[in-house]
mmCIF file of C-alpha atoms and ligand atoms in Angstrom:
data_model
loop_
_atom_site.group_PDB
_atom_site.id
_atom_site.type_symbol
_atom_site.label_atom_id
_atom_site.label_comp_id
_atom_site.label_asym_id
_atom_site.label_seq_id
_atom_site.Cartn_x
_atom_site.Cartn_y
_atom_site.Cartn_z
ATOM 1 C CA MET A 1 0.000 0.000 0.000
ATOM 2 C CA ARG A 2 2.942 2.365 0.579
ATOM 3 C CA LYS A 3 3.527 5.071 -2.036
ATOM 4 C CA PHE A 4 6.019 7.861 -2.530
ATOM 5 C CA ILE A 5 4.178 11.001 -3.713
ATOM 6 C CA THR A 6 5.697 14.406 -4.343
ATOM 7 C CA LEU A 7 4.115 17.796 -4.960
ATOM 8 C CA GLU A 8 5.808 20.401 -7.130
ATOM 9 C CA GLY A 9 5.332 23.763 -8.795
ATOM 10 C CA ILE A 10 6.578 27.310 -8.809
ATOM 11 C CA GLU A 11 6.181 29.386 -5.639
ATOM 12 C CA GLY A 12 2.690 30.228 -4.489
ATOM 13 C CA VAL A 13 0.828 27.669 -6.620
ATOM 14 C CA GLY A 14 -0.661 26.011 -3.533
ATOM 15 C CA LYS A 15 1.594 23.083 -2.589
ATOM 16 C CA THR A 16 1.246 23.661 1.144
ATOM 17 C CA SER A 17 -2.529 24.207 0.865
ATOM 18 C CA ASN A 18 -3.007 20.976 -1.096
ATOM 19 C CA LEU A 19 -0.677 18.735 0.926
ATOM 20 C CA ARG A 20 -3.200 18.678 3.779
ATOM 21 C CA PHE A 21 -5.983 17.765 1.363
ATOM 22 C CA ILE A 22 -3.967 14.916 -0.187
ATOM 23 C CA LYS A 23 -3.001 13.583 3.249
ATOM 24 C CA GLU A 24 -6.654 13.452 4.315
ATOM 25 C CA LEU A 25 -7.672 11.694 1.093
ATOM 26 C CA LEU A 26 -4.920 9.118 1.458
ATOM 27 C CA GLU A 27 -5.626 8.499 5.124
ATOM 28 C CA SER A 28 -9.313 8.023 4.402
ATOM 29 C CA SER A 29 -8.346 5.247 2.001
ATOM 30 C CA GLY A 30 -6.136 3.472 4.548
ATOM 31 C CA HIS A 31 -2.676 4.957 4.015
ATOM 32 C CA THR A 32 -0.507 5.929 6.968
ATOM 33 C CA CYS A 33 1.228 9.121 5.834
ATOM 34 C CA VAL A 34 4.505 10.810 6.610
ATOM 35 C CA VAL A 35 4.424 14.421 5.409
ATOM 36 C CA THR A 36 7.772 16.050 4.818
ATOM 37 C CA ARG A 37 9.508 18.641 2.649
ATOM 38 C CA GLU A 38 12.639 19.527 0.711
ATOM 39 C CA PRO A 39 15.003 21.063 1.243
ATOM 40 C CA GLY A 40 14.511 20.009 4.858
ATOM 41 C CA GLY A 41 12.872 17.168 6.735
ATOM 42 C CA THR A 42 15.881 16.438 8.998
ATOM 43 C CA ASN A 43 17.998 18.554 11.363
ATOM 44 C CA LEU A 44 20.785 18.822 8.796
ATOM 45 C CA GLY A 45 18.299 19.381 5.949
ATOM 46 C CA GLU A 46 16.550 22.203 7.789
ATOM 47 C CA ALA A 47 19.927 23.824 8.562
ATOM 48 C CA LEU A 48 20.850 23.591 4.867
ATOM 49 C CA ARG A 49 17.418 24.991 3.947
ATOM 50 C CA ALA A 50 18.039 28.016 6.165
ATOM 51 C CA LEU A 51 21.388 28.610 4.412
ATOM 52 C CA LEU A 52 19.875 28.101 0.952
ATOM 53 C CA LEU A 53 16.977 30.488 1.457
ATOM 54 C CA SER A 54 18.586 33.197 3.589
ATOM 55 C CA HIS A 55 19.988 36.386 2.118
ATOM 56 C CA SER A 56 23.329 35.961 3.905
ATOM 57 C CA ASP A 57 25.020 34.653 0.738
ATOM 58 C CA GLU A 58 23.300 36.339 -2.195
ATOM 59 C CA ASN A 59 26.121 35.234 -4.518
ATOM 60 C CA MET A 60 26.083 31.540 -3.677
ATOM 61 C CA SER A 61 27.342 29.676 -6.739
ATOM 62 C CA ALA A 62 24.832 27.595 -8.676
ATOM 63 C CA ASP A 63 27.032 24.492 -8.189
ATOM 64 C CA ALA A 64 27.086 24.996 -4.398
ATOM 65 C CA GLU A 65 23.289 25.415 -4.448
ATOM 66 C CA LEU A 66 22.873 22.189 -6.432
ATOM 67 C CA LEU A 67 25.181 20.193 -4.163
ATOM 68 C CA MET A 68 23.474 21.480 -1.009
ATOM 69 C CA MET A 69 20.082 20.392 -2.397
ATOM 70 C CA PHE A 70 21.445 16.885 -2.884
ATOM 71 C CA ALA A 71 23.274 16.853 0.468
ATOM 72 C CA ALA A 72 19.957 17.653 2.156
ATOM 73 C CA ARG A 73 18.255 14.999 -0.006
ATOM 74 C CA ALA A 74 20.781 12.280 0.882
ATOM 75 C CA GLU A 75 20.157 12.898 4.589
ATOM 76 C CA HIS A 76 16.387 13.057 4.056
ATOM 77 C CA LEU A 77 16.334 9.788 2.134
ATOM 78 C CA ASN A 78 18.437 7.944 4.687
ATOM 79 C CA LYS A 79 16.793 9.312 7.823
ATOM 80 C CA VAL A 80 13.145 9.803 6.798
ATOM 81 C CA ILE A 81 11.989 8.658 3.357
ATOM 82 C CA LEU A 82 13.552 5.199 3.046
ATOM 83 C CA PRO A 83 12.769 4.154 6.668
ATOM 84 C CA ALA A 84 9.122 5.264 6.245
ATOM 85 C CA LEU A 85 8.718 3.372 2.956
ATOM 86 C CA ALA A 86 10.376 0.304 4.518
ATOM 87 C CA ASP A 87 7.795 0.576 7.317
ATOM 88 C CA ASN A 88 4.994 0.478 4.716
ATOM 89 C CA GLN A 89 4.105 4.144 5.196
ATOM 90 C CA THR A 90 3.208 6.516 2.383
ATOM 91 C CA VAL A 91 5.553 9.473 2.048
ATOM 92 C CA LEU A 92 4.062 12.763 0.926
ATOM 93 C CA CYS A 93 6.853 15.206 0.141
ATOM 94 C CA ASP A 94 6.620 18.945 -0.616
ATOM 95 C CA ARG A 95 9.191 19.084 -3.461
ATOM 96 C CA PHE A 96 11.860 16.532 -4.407
ATOM 97 C CA THR A 97 14.312 16.010 -7.280
ATOM 98 C CA GLU A 98 11.951 17.371 -9.948
ATOM 99 C CA ALA A 99 12.431 20.741 -8.189
ATOM 100 C CA THR A 100 16.166 20.393 -8.797
ATOM 101 C CA TYR A 101 15.595 19.755 -12.507
ATOM 102 C CA ALA A 102 13.243 22.747 -12.639
ATOM 103 C CA TYR A 103 15.132 25.292 -10.482
ATOM 104 C CA GLN A 104 18.803 24.355 -10.860
ATOM 105 C CA GLY A 105 18.392 22.859 -14.366
ATOM 106 C CA GLY A 106 15.761 25.217 -15.800
ATOM 107 C CA GLY A 107 16.125 28.309 -13.630
ATOM 108 C CA ARG A 108 19.921 28.331 -13.110
ATOM 109 C CA GLN A 109 20.552 26.607 -16.463
ATOM 110 C CA LEU A 110 22.971 24.064 -15.000
ATOM 111 C CA ASP A 111 23.940 21.031 -17.064
ATOM 112 C CA VAL A 112 21.107 18.517 -16.653
ATOM 113 C CA ASP A 113 23.588 15.617 -16.890
ATOM 114 C CA LYS A 114 25.130 16.780 -13.599
ATOM 115 C CA ILE A 115 21.706 16.583 -11.955
ATOM 116 C CA THR A 116 21.063 13.137 -13.409
ATOM 117 C CA GLU A 117 24.448 11.941 -12.125
ATOM 118 C CA LEU A 118 23.669 13.181 -8.603
ATOM 119 C CA GLU A 119 20.144 11.745 -8.776
ATOM 120 C CA GLU A 120 21.516 8.303 -9.621
ATOM 121 C CA TRP A 121 24.213 8.528 -6.956
ATOM 122 C CA VAL A 122 21.920 9.696 -4.138
ATOM 123 C CA GLN A 123 18.692 7.871 -5.041
ATOM 124 C CA GLY A 124 19.750 4.784 -6.989
ATOM 125 C CA ASP A 125 16.570 3.496 -8.649
ATOM 126 C CA LEU A 126 14.176 5.292 -6.310
ATOM 127 C CA ARG A 127 11.760 7.667 -8.061
ATOM 128 C CA PRO A 128 8.413 8.938 -6.742
ATOM 129 C CA ASP A 129 5.416 6.776 -7.667
ATOM 130 C CA LEU A 130 3.610 9.991 -8.550
ATOM 131 C CA THR A 131 4.684 13.612 -8.845
ATOM 132 C CA ILE A 132 1.883 16.153 -9.081
ATOM 133 C CA ILE A 133 3.007 19.447 -10.592
ATOM 134 C CA LEU A 134 0.687 22.308 -9.725
ATOM 135 C CA ASP A 135 0.932 24.531 -12.773
ATOM 136 C CA ALA A 136 -0.060 28.167 -13.014
ATOM 137 C CA PRO A 137 1.272 31.241 -14.804
ATOM 138 C CA VAL A 138 4.212 32.822 -13.001
ATOM 139 C CA GLU A 139 2.282 36.004 -12.260
ATOM 140 C CA VAL A 140 -0.495 34.024 -10.544
ATOM 141 C CA GLY A 141 1.923 32.135 -8.259
ATOM 142 C CA ARG A 142 3.933 35.224 -7.466
ATOM 143 C CA ALA A 143 0.839 37.279 -6.661
ATOM 144 C CA ARG A 144 -0.393 34.583 -4.270
ATOM 145 C CA ALA A 145 3.016 34.167 -2.607
ATOM 146 C CA GLY A 146 3.575 37.912 -2.442
ATOM 147 C CA ARG A 147 0.448 38.427 -0.408
ATOM 148 C CA ARG A 148 1.903 36.224 2.306
ATOM 149 C CA SER A 149 5.545 37.021 3.134
ATOM 150 C CA GLU A 150 8.838 38.686 2.179
ATOM 151 C CA PRO A 151 10.658 36.869 -0.676
ATOM 152 C CA ASP A 152 13.562 34.552 0.270
ATOM 153 C CA ARG A 153 16.860 34.324 -1.666
ATOM 154 C CA ILE A 154 15.404 32.166 -4.457
ATOM 155 C CA GLU A 155 12.016 33.904 -4.570
ATOM 156 C CA LYS A 156 13.898 37.149 -5.264
ATOM 157 C CA GLU A 157 14.803 35.911 -8.757
ATOM 158 C CA HIS A 158 13.217 37.660 -11.754
ATOM 159 C CA ASP A 159 10.197 36.509 -13.738
ATOM 160 C CA ASP A 160 12.302 35.042 -16.581
ATOM 161 C CA PHE A 161 13.960 32.688 -14.041
ATOM 162 C CA PHE A 162 10.502 31.438 -12.962
ATOM 163 C CA GLN A 163 9.337 31.174 -16.580
ATOM 164 C CA ARG A 164 12.265 28.781 -17.186
ATOM 165 C CA VAL A 165 11.389 26.867 -13.999
ATOM 166 C CA ARG A 166 7.777 26.494 -15.132
ATOM 167 C CA LYS A 167 8.849 25.397 -18.630
ATOM 168 C CA ALA A 168 11.200 22.775 -17.153
ATOM 169 C CA TYR A 169 8.368 21.383 -15.011
ATOM 170 C CA ILE A 170 6.086 21.110 -18.052
ATOM 171 C CA GLU A 171 8.853 19.338 -19.986
ATOM 172 C CA LEU A 172 9.326 16.851 -17.129
ATOM 173 C CA ALA A 173 5.600 16.026 -17.192
ATOM 174 C CA ASN A 174 5.765 15.521 -20.958
ATOM 175 C CA HIS A 175 8.852 13.281 -20.665
ATOM 176 C CA TYR A 176 7.642 11.043 -17.840
ATOM 177 C CA PRO A 177 3.838 10.865 -18.169
ATOM 178 C CA HIS A 178 3.778 7.467 -16.406
ATOM 179 C CA ARG A 179 4.870 9.073 -13.116
ATOM 180 C CA ILE A 180 4.538 12.869 -13.450
ATOM 181 C CA CYS A 181 1.319 14.801 -14.092
ATOM 182 C CA LEU A 182 0.226 18.417 -14.370
ATOM 183 C CA VAL A 183 -2.717 19.968 -12.554
ATOM 184 C CA ASP A 184 -4.095 23.384 -13.497
ATOM 185 C CA ALA A 185 -3.547 25.343 -10.273
ATOM 186 C CA SER A 186 -4.705 28.694 -11.643
ATOM 187 C CA VAL A 187 -8.335 27.944 -10.793
ATOM 188 C CA GLU A 188 -10.013 28.154 -7.377
ATOM 189 C CA LEU A 189 -8.857 25.767 -4.663
ATOM 190 C CA THR A 190 -11.836 23.378 -4.805
ATOM 191 C CA ALA A 191 -11.378 22.970 -8.570
ATOM 192 C CA VAL A 192 -7.652 22.232 -8.032
ATOM 193 C CA GLN A 193 -8.557 19.634 -5.415
ATOM 194 C CA LEU A 194 -11.032 17.955 -7.750
ATOM 195 C CA GLN A 195 -8.270 17.521 -10.350
ATOM 196 C CA ILE A 196 -5.856 16.198 -7.707
ATOM 197 C CA ARG A 197 -8.387 13.577 -6.616
ATOM 198 C CA GLU A 198 -8.851 12.512 -10.250
ATOM 199 C CA LYS A 199 -5.080 12.216 -10.749
ATOM 200 C CA LEU A 200 -4.701 10.107 -7.589
ATOM 201 C CA GLN A 201 -7.348 7.773 -9.012
ATOM 202 C CA GLU A 202 -5.930 7.751 -12.541
ATOM 203 C CA TYR A 203 -2.478 6.775 -11.200
ATOM 204 C CA ASN A 204 -4.027 4.078 -8.965
ATOM 205 C CA ILE A 205 -3.003 5.731 -5.712
ATOM 206 C CA LEU A 206 -6.663 5.999 -4.633
ATOM 207 C CA ASP A 207 -9.564 3.667 -5.379
ATOM 208 C CA HIS A 208 -12.094 5.086 -7.837
ATOM 209 C CA VAL A 209 -14.998 4.801 -5.383
ATOM 210 C CA ILE A 210 -13.893 7.208 -2.628
HETATM 211 N N1 Z5A B 1 14.263 24.393 -4.314
HETATM 212 C C1 Z5A B 1 15.220 24.296 -5.307
HETATM 213 O O1 Z5A B 1 15.628 25.316 -5.869
HETATM 214 N N2 Z5A B 1 15.702 23.077 -5.638
HETATM 215 C C2 Z5A B 1 15.303 21.925 -5.037
HETATM 216 O O2 Z5A B 1 15.781 20.843 -5.359
HETATM 217 C C3 Z5A B 1 14.297 22.049 -4.009
HETATM 218 C C4 Z5A B 1 13.807 23.294 -3.690
HETATM 219 C C5 Z5A B 1 13.815 20.810 -3.315
HETATM 220 C C6 Z5A B 1 11.738 26.396 -1.079
HETATM 221 O O3 Z5A B 1 10.579 25.768 -1.487
HETATM 222 C C7 Z5A B 1 12.594 26.808 -2.244
HETATM 223 O O4 Z5A B 1 13.530 25.768 -2.553
HETATM 224 C C8 Z5A B 1 11.815 27.040 -3.503
HETATM 225 C C9 Z5A B 1 12.460 26.118 -4.550
HETATM 226 C C10 Z5A B 1 13.758 25.726 -3.936
HETATM 227 N N3 Z5A B 1 12.034 28.403 -3.870
HETATM 228 N N4 Z5A B 1 11.292 29.076 -4.581
HETATM 229 N N5 Z5A B 1 10.703 29.778 -5.188
HETATM 230 P P1 Z5A B 1 9.187 25.900 -0.723
HETATM 231 O O5 Z5A B 1 8.324 24.877 -1.375
HETATM 232 O O6 Z5A B 1 9.353 25.797 0.713
HETATM 233 O O7 Z5A B 1 8.713 27.401 -1.003
HETATM 234 P P2 Z5A B 1 7.843 27.981 -2.135
HETATM 235 O O8 Z5A B 1 7.970 27.386 -3.452
HETATM 236 O O9 Z5A B 1 8.200 29.390 -2.067
HETATM 237 O O10 Z5A B 1 6.370 27.580 -1.718
HETATM 238 P P3 Z5A B 1 5.337 28.485 -1.102
HETATM 239 O O11 Z5A B 1 5.618 29.928 -1.336
HETATM 240 O O12 Z5A B 1 5.200 28.020 0.321
HETATM 241 O O13 Z5A B 1 4.075 28.216 -1.973
HETATM 242 P P4 Z5A B 1 3.021 27.044 -2.013
HETATM 243 O O14 Z5A B 1 3.216 26.120 -0.844
HETATM 244 O O15 Z5A B 1 3.038 26.448 -3.347
HETATM 245 O O16 Z5A B 1 1.672 27.842 -1.843
HETATM 246 P P5 Z5A B 1 0.662 27.950 -0.567
HETATM 247 O O17 Z5A B 1 1.429 28.449 0.629
HETATM 248 O O18 Z5A B 1 -0.135 26.736 -0.428
HETATM 249 O O19 Z5A B 1 -0.296 29.096 -1.166
HETATM 250 C C11 Z5A B 1 0.137 30.424 -1.326
HETATM 251 C C12 Z5A B 1 -1.063 31.369 -1.105
HETATM 252 O O20 Z5A B 1 -2.012 31.174 -2.148
HETATM 253 C C13 Z5A B 1 -1.813 31.100 0.202
HETATM 254 O O21 Z5A B 1 -2.262 32.320 0.715
HETATM 255 C C14 Z5A B 1 -2.994 30.239 -0.230
HETATM 256 O O22 Z5A B 1 -4.111 30.391 0.606
HETATM 257 C C15 Z5A B 1 -3.267 30.785 -1.620
HETATM 258 N N6 Z5A B 1 -3.811 29.775 -2.555
HETATM 259 C C16 Z5A B 1 -3.431 28.496 -2.707
HETATM 260 N N7 Z5A B 1 -4.132 27.892 -3.701
HETATM 261 C C17 Z5A B 1 -4.985 28.840 -4.179
HETATM 262 C C18 Z5A B 1 -5.972 28.827 -5.223
HETATM 263 N N8 Z5A B 1 -6.214 27.744 -5.980
HETATM 264 N N9 Z5A B 1 -6.637 29.976 -5.453
HETATM 265 C C19 Z5A B 1 -6.389 31.095 -4.724
HETATM 266 N N10 Z5A B 1 -5.483 31.165 -3.713
HETATM 267 C C20 Z5A B 1 -4.779 30.055 -3.455
#
């Protein structure tokens, strides 16, 4: 019954809002869920997250950023994700490696082969059973996020950076349709949640009768 499900998208598209909804749906169909996030999810991961998002090193190199994402991920996999899956629990993760392809590959324009090499090193064969990408125009996500808090180091990037991130996400969904899907997140929350429920059924994570 255990599944590994990740939620992705540009800032402000509603990942946090929809994680709770997905958890409740999964639990109502018998899953025991561990909800976690990247970068983060462990003491070391949260410390790396603070470094990655703070303004203390505005000129952090793109390579250092990439390696810190995977350092946090290695710790997260070993301490949280793999033990939970081994214990037959479903892991629901706010961002994972698809974020690295989108932000460091698309946004920072790093060589995708470097990301693939790190992915294979850190994860081996492990890939999420389903990645839901919440997709919305950059201006929609930014307007929603902007209403809430001051931008962090990555959120301070310009619109063209986020346009590349969004494009990379869409390309990932087109490349791996058997495990990555897009949901239109530009519509109101209940309409987003309806699509998420349908995707969970389509990918056989949820029964069709719930
Ligand atoms: N990052 C990376 O570069 N590489 C990696 O490998 C990884 C991450 C793993 C931290 O991510 C940063 O790390 C992120 C990418 C980078 N930087 N950026 N940008 P994060 O996930 O912690 O932070 P975030 O992307 O900035 O997420 P967020 O701002 O927390 O947004 P969200 O969770 O997607 O949205 P939300 O909080 O659920 O919703 C935002 C607001 O919109 C809120 O007021 C909601 O009530 C509202 N909302 C939500 N849905 C709707 C709808 N449908 N209609 C209207 N209003 C809505």
